[in-house]
CSV table of C-alpha atoms and ligand atoms in Angstrom, one decimal:
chain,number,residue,atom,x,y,z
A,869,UNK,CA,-21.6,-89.7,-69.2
A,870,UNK,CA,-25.1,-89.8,-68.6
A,871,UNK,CA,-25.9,-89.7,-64.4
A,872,UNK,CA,-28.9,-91.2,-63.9
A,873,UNK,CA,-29.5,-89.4,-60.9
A,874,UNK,CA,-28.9,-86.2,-62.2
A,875,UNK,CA,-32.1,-83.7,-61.0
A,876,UNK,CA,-34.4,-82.7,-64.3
A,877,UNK,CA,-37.1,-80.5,-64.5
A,878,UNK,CA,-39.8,-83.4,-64.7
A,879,UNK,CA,-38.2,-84.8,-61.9
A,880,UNK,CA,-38.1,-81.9,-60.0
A,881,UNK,CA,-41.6,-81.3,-60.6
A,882,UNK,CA,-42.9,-84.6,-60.6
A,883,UNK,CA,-44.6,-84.5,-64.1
A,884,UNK,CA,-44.9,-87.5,-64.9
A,885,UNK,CA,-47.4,-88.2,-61.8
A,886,UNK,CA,-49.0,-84.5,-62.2
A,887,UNK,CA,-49.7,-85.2,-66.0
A,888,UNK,CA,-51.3,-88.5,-64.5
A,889,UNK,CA,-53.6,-86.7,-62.3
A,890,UNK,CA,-56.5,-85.5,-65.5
A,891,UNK,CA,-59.0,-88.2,-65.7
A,892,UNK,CA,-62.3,-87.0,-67.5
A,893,UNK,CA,-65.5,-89.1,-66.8
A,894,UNK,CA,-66.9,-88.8,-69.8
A,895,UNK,CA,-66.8,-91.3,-72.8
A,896,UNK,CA,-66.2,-90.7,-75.5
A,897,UNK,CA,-64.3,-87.9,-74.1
A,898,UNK,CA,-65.8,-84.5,-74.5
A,899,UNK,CA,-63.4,-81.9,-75.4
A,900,UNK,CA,-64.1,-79.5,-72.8
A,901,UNK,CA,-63.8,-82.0,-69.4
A,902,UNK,CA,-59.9,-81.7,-69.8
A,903,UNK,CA,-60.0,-77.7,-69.2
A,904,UNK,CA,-62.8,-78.4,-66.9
A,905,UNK,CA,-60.8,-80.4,-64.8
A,906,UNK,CA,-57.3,-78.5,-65.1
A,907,UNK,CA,-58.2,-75.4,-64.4
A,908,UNK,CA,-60.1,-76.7,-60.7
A,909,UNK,CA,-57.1,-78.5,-60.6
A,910,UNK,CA,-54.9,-75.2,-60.7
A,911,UNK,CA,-57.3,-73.9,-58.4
A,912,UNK,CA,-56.4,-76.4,-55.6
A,913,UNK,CA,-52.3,-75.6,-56.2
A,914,UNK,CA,-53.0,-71.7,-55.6
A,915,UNK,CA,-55.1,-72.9,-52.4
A,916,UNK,CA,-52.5,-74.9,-51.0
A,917,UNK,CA,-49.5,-72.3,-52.2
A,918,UNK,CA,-52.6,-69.7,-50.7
A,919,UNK,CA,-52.4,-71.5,-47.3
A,920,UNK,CA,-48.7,-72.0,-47.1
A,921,UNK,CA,-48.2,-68.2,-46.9
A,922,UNK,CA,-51.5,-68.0,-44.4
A,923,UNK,CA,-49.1,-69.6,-41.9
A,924,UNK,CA,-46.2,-68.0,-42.8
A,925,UNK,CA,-48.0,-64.4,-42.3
A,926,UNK,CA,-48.8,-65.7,-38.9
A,927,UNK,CA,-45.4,-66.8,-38.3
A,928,UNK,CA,-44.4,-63.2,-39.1
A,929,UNK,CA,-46.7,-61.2,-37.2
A,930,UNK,CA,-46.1,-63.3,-33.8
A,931,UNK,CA,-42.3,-62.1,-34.3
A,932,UNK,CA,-43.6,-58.5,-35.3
A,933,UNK,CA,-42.0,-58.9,-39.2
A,934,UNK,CA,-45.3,-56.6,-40.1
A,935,UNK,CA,-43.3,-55.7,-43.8
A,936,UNK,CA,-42.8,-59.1,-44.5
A,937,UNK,CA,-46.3,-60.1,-43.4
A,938,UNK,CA,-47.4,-56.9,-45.7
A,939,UNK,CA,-45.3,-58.7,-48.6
A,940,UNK,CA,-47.3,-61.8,-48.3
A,941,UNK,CA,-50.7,-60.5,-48.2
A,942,UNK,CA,-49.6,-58.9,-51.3
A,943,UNK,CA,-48.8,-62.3,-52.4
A,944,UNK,CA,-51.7,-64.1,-51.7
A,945,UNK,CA,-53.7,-60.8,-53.9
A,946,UNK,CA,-51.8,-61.5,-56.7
A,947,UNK,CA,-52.7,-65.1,-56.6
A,948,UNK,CA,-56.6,-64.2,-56.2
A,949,UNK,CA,-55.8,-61.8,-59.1
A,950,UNK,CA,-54.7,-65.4,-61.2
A,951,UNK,CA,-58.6,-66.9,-60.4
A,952,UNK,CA,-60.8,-64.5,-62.7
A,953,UNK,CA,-58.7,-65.1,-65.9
A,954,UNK,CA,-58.7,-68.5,-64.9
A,955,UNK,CA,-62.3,-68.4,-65.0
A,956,UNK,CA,-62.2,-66.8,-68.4
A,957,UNK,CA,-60.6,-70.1,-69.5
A,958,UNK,CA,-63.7,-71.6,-68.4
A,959,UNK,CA,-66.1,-69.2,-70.3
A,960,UNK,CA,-64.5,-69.9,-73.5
A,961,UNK,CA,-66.9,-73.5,-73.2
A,962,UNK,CA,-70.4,-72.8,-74.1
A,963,UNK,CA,-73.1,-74.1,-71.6
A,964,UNK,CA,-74.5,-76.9,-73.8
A,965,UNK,CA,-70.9,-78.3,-73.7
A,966,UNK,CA,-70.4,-78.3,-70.5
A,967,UNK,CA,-73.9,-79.7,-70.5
A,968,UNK,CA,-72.8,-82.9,-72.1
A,969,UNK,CA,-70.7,-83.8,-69.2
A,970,UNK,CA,-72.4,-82.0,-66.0
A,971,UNK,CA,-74.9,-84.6,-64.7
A,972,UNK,CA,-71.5,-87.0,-64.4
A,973,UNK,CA,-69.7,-84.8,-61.9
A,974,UNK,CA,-72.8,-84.9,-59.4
A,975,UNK,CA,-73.4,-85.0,-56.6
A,976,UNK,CA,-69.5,-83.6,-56.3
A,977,UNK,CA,-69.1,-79.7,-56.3
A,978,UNK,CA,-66.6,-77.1,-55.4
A,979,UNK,CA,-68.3,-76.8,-52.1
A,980,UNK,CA,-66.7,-79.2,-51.2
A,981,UNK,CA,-63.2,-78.0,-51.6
A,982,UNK,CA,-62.0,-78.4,-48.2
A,983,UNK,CA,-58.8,-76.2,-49.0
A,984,UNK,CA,-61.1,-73.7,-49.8
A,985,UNK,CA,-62.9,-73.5,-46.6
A,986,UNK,CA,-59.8,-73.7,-44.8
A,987,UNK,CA,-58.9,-70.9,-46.4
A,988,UNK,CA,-62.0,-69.6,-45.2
A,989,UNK,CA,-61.5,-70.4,-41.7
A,990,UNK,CA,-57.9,-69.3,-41.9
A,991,UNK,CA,-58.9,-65.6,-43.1
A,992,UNK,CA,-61.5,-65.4,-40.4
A,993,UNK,CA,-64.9,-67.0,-41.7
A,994,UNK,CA,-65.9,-69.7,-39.4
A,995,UNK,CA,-69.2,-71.0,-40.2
A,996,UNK,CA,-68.7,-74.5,-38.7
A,997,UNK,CA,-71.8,-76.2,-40.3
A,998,UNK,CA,-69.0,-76.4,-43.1
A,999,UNK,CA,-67.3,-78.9,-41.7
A,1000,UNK,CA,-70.1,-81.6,-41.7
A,1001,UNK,CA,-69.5,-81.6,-45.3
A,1002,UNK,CA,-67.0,-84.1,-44.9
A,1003,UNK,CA,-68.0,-86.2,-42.3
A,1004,UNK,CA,-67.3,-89.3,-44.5
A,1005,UNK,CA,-63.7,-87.8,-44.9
A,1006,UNK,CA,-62.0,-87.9,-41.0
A,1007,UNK,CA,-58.9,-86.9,-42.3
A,1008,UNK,CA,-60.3,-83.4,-43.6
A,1009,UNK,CA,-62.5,-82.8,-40.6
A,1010,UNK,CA,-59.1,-83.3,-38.4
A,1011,UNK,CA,-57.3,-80.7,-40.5
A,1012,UNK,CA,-60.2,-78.0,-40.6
A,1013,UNK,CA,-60.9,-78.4,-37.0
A,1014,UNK,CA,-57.0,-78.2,-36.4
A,1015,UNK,CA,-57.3,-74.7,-38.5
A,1016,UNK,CA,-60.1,-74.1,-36.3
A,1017,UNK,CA,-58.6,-74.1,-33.2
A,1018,UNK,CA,-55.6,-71.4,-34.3
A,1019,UNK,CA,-56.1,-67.8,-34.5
A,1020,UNK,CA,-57.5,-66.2,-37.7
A,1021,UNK,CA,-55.4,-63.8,-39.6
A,1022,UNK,CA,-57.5,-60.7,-37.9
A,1023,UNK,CA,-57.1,-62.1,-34.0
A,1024,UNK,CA,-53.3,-62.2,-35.5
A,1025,UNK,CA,-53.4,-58.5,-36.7
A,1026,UNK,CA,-54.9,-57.5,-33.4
A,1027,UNK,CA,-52.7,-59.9,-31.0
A,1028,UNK,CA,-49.6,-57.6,-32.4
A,1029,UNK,CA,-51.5,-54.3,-32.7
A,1030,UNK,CA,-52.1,-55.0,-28.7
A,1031,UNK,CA,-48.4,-55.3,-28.2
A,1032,UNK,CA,-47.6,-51.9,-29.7
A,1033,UNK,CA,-50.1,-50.3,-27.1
A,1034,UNK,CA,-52.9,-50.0,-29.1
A,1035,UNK,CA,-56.5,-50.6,-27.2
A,1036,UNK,CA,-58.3,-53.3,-29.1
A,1037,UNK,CA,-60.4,-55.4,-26.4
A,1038,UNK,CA,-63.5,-54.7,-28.3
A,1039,UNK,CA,-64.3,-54.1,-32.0
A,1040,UNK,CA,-64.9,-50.5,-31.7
A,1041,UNK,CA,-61.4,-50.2,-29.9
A,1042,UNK,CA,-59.8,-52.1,-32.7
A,1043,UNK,CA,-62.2,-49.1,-35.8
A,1044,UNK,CA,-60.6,-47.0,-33.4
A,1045,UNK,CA,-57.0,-48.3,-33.6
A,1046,UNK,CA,-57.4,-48.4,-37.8
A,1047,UNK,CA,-58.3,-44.9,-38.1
A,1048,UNK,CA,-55.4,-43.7,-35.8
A,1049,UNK,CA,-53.1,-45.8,-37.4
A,1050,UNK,CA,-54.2,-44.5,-41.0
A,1051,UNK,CA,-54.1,-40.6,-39.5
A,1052,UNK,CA,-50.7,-41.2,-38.2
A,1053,UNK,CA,-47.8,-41.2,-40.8
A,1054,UNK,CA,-45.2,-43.0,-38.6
A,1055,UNK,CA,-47.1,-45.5,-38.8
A,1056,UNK,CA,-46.4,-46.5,-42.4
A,1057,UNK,CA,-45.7,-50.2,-41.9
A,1058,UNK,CA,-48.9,-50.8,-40.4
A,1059,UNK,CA,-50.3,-48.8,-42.9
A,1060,UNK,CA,-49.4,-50.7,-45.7
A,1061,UNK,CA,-50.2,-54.2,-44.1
A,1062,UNK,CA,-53.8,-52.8,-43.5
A,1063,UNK,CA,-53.7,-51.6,-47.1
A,1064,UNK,CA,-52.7,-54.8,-48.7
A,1065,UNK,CA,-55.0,-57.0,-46.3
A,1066,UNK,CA,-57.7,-55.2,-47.6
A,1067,UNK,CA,-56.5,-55.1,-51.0
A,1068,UNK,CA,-56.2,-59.0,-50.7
A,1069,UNK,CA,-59.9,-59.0,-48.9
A,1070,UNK,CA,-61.2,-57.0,-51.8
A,1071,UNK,CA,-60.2,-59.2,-55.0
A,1072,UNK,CA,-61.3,-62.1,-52.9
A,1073,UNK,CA,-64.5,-60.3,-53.1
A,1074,UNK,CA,-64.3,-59.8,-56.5
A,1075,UNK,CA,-63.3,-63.7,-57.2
A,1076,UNK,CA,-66.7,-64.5,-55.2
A,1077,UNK,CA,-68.9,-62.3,-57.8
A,1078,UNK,CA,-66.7,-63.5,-60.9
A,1079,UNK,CA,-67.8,-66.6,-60.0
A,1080,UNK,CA,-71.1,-66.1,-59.5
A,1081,UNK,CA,-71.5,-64.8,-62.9
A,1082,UNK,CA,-69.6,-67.3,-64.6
A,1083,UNK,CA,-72.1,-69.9,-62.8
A,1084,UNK,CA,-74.8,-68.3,-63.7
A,1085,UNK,CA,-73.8,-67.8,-67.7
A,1086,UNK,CA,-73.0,-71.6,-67.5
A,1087,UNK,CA,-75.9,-73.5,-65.7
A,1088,UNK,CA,-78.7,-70.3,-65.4
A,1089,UNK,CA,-80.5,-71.3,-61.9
A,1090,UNK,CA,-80.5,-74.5,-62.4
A,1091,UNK,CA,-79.4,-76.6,-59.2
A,1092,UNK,CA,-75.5,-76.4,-58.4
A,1093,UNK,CA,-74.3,-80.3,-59.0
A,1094,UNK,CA,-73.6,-80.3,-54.6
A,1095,UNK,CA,-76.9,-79.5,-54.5
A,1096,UNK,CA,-77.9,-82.1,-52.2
A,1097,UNK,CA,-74.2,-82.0,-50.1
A,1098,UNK,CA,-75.6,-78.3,-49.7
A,1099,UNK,CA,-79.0,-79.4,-48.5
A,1100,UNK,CA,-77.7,-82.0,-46.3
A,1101,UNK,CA,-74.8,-79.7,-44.4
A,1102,UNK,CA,-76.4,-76.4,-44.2
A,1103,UNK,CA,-80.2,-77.2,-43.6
A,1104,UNK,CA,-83.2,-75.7,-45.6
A,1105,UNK,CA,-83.8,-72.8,-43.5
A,1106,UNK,CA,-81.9,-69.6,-44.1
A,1107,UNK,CA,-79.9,-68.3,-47.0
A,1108,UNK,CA,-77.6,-71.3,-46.7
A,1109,UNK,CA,-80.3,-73.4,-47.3
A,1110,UNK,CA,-80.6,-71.9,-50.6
A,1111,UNK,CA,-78.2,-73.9,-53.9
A,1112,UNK,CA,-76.8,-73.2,-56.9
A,1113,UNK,CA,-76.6,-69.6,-57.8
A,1114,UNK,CA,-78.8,-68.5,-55.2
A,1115,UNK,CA,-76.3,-69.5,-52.7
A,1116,UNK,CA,-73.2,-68.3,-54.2
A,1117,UNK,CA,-75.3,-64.9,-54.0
A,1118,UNK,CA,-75.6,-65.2,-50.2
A,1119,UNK,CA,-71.9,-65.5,-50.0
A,1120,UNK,CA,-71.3,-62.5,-51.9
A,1121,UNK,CA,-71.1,-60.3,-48.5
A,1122,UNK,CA,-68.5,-61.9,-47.1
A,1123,UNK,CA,-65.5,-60.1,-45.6
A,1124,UNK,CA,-62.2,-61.7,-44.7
A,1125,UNK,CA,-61.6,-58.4,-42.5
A,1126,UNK,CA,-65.0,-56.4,-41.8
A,1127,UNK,CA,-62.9,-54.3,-39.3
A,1128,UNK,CA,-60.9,-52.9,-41.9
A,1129,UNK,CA,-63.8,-52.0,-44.1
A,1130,UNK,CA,-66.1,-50.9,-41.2
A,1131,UNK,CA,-62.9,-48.5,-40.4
A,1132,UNK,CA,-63.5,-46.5,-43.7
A,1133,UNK,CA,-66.6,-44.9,-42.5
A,1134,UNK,CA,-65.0,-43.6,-39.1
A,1135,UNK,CA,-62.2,-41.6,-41.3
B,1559,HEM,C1,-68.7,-74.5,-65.1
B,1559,HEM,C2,-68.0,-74.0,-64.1
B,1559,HEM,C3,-68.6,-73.8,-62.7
B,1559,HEM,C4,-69.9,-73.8,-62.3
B,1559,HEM,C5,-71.2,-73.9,-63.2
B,1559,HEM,C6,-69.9,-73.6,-60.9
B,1559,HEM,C7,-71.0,-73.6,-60.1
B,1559,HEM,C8,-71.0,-73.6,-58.7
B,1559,HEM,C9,-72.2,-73.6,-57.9
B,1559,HEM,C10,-73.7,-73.6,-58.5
B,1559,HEM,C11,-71.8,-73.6,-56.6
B,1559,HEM,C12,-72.7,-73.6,-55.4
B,1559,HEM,C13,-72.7,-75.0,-54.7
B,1559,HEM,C14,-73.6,-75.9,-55.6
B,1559,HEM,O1,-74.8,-75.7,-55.7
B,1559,HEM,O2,-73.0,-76.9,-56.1
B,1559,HEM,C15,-70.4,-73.5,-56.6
B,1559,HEM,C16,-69.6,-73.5,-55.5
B,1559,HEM,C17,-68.3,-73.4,-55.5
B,1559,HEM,N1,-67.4,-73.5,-56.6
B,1559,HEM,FE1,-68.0,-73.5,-58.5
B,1559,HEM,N2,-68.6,-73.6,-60.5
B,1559,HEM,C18,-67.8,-73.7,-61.5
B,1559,HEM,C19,-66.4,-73.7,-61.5
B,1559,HEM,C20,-65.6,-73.5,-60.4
B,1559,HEM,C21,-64.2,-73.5,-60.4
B,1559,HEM,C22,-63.3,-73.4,-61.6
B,1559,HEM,C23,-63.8,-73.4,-59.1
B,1559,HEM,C24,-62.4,-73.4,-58.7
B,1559,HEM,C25,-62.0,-74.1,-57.6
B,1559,HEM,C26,-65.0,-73.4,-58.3
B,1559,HEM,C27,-65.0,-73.4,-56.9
B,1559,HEM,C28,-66.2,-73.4,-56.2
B,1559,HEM,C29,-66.1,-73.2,-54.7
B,1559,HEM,C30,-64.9,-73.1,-53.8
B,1559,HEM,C31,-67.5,-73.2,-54.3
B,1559,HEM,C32,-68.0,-73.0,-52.9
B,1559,HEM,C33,-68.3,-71.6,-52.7
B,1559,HEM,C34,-68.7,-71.2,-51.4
B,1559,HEM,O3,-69.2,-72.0,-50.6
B,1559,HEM,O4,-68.7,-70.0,-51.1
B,1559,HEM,N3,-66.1,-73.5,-59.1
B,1559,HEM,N4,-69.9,-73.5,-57.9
């Protein structure tokens, strides 16, 4: 006999509200909004999944589990490594297609993906002018200021690299721990947790110019659609000021760890 509650793998999954969730704004429906809208959508699940092994890194490295944090940066790498294909998906639509349906997403933009800024704020980057963003949203200014108020990943790294005896109370202490640590080969574990966050740092990196250059194959320099979310936030003056591809360039120096990279020129 059939048991109605028996567990299935729509159920599990709850497909039936996720296949629900793809509502394209344009009638008749162009073809492209429904890959246009999945593949952001698949964005979001890696940033949530992506955050979900932020804390669990933290977790680790307050207990001093340095391998298993080093498994989960490795982790959240191979997740960034999922966004540039993902992106391909995207480039497969040519830009007077995605014209047809553009001017119906504004003034809403991924800049204003708060997971991603968590993210962000999580990895270190904590340009609080972000947060205005959502002023109209309390419940996502709550969660990013909560995020705001822990520890990023680095003050993590360095919390624990204190506890082993290493001098870290300024930021040429802490170039100075990274290059002893990399000289000395007992100190493999924290070797390879360097190694992967920076591995993890630099696809981000990567992600960040992929992006760019898929924006500006799409849309040229025209305006991004948050132009005016942008404007509004950040101000005029200053490279934040800037929209559209112009800003994405400005973000293009960002590091999650600059330690780590500024390290490499002291070894
Ligand atoms: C046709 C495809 C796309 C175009 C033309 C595009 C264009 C842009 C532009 C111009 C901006 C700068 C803000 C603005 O002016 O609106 C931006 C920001 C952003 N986009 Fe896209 N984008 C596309 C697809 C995606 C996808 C698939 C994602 C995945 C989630 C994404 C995530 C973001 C994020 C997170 C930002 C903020 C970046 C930052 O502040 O550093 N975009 N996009």
């Amino acid at each position: 006999m059939h048991d109605e509650s028996e567990l299935t793998y729509g159920g599990y999954l709850g497909l039936q509200d996720l296949l629900s969730l793809q509502k394209p704004r344009s009638a008749p429906p162009c073809h492209d909004e429904l890959q246009f809208i999945i593949v952001h959508q698949t964005f979001e699940l890696w940033f949530k999944q992506m955050l979900h092994e932020v804390d669990a890194i933290a977790a680790h490295l307050a207990t001093d589990r340095v391998l298993e944090a080093e498994r989960l940066f490795r982790r959240l790498r191979a997740i960034v490594r999922c966004f540039i294909p993902a992106l391909e998906v995207i480039e497969t639509m040519v830009p007077s297609d995605f014209l047809a349906f553009r001017d119906l997403l504004k003034p809403a933009s991924g800049f204003q993906s708060f997971q991603f800024r968590e993210l962000e704020f999580a990895c270190g980057l904590r340009d609080e002018r972000y947060v205005r963003i959502f002023e109209k949203d309390p419940g996502v200014v709550d969660r990013l200021r909560a995020r705001l108020r822990q520890p990023a990943l680095w003050d993590i790294v360095v919390t624990h690299l204190k506890r082993r005896g290493f001098r870290i109370a300024t930021e040429s202490e802490q170039r100075a721990a990274i290059v002893a640590i990399y000289r000395d080969e007992r100190q493999y574990e924290l070797r390879a947790l360097c190694e992967a966050m920076i591995a993890f740092d630099e696809d981000f990196a990567l992600y960040r110019q992929h992006h760019l250059k898929m924006a500006e194959r799409m849309i040229g320099r025209k305006a991004g659609t948050g132009e005016k979310v942008a404007a509004y936030a950040l101000g005029q003056a200053g490279p934040m000021g800037t929209h559209g591809v112009e800003y994405l360039q400005s973000t293009l120096d960002k590091r999650f760890f600059p330690v780590l990279w500024a390290a490499r020129t002291e070894m």
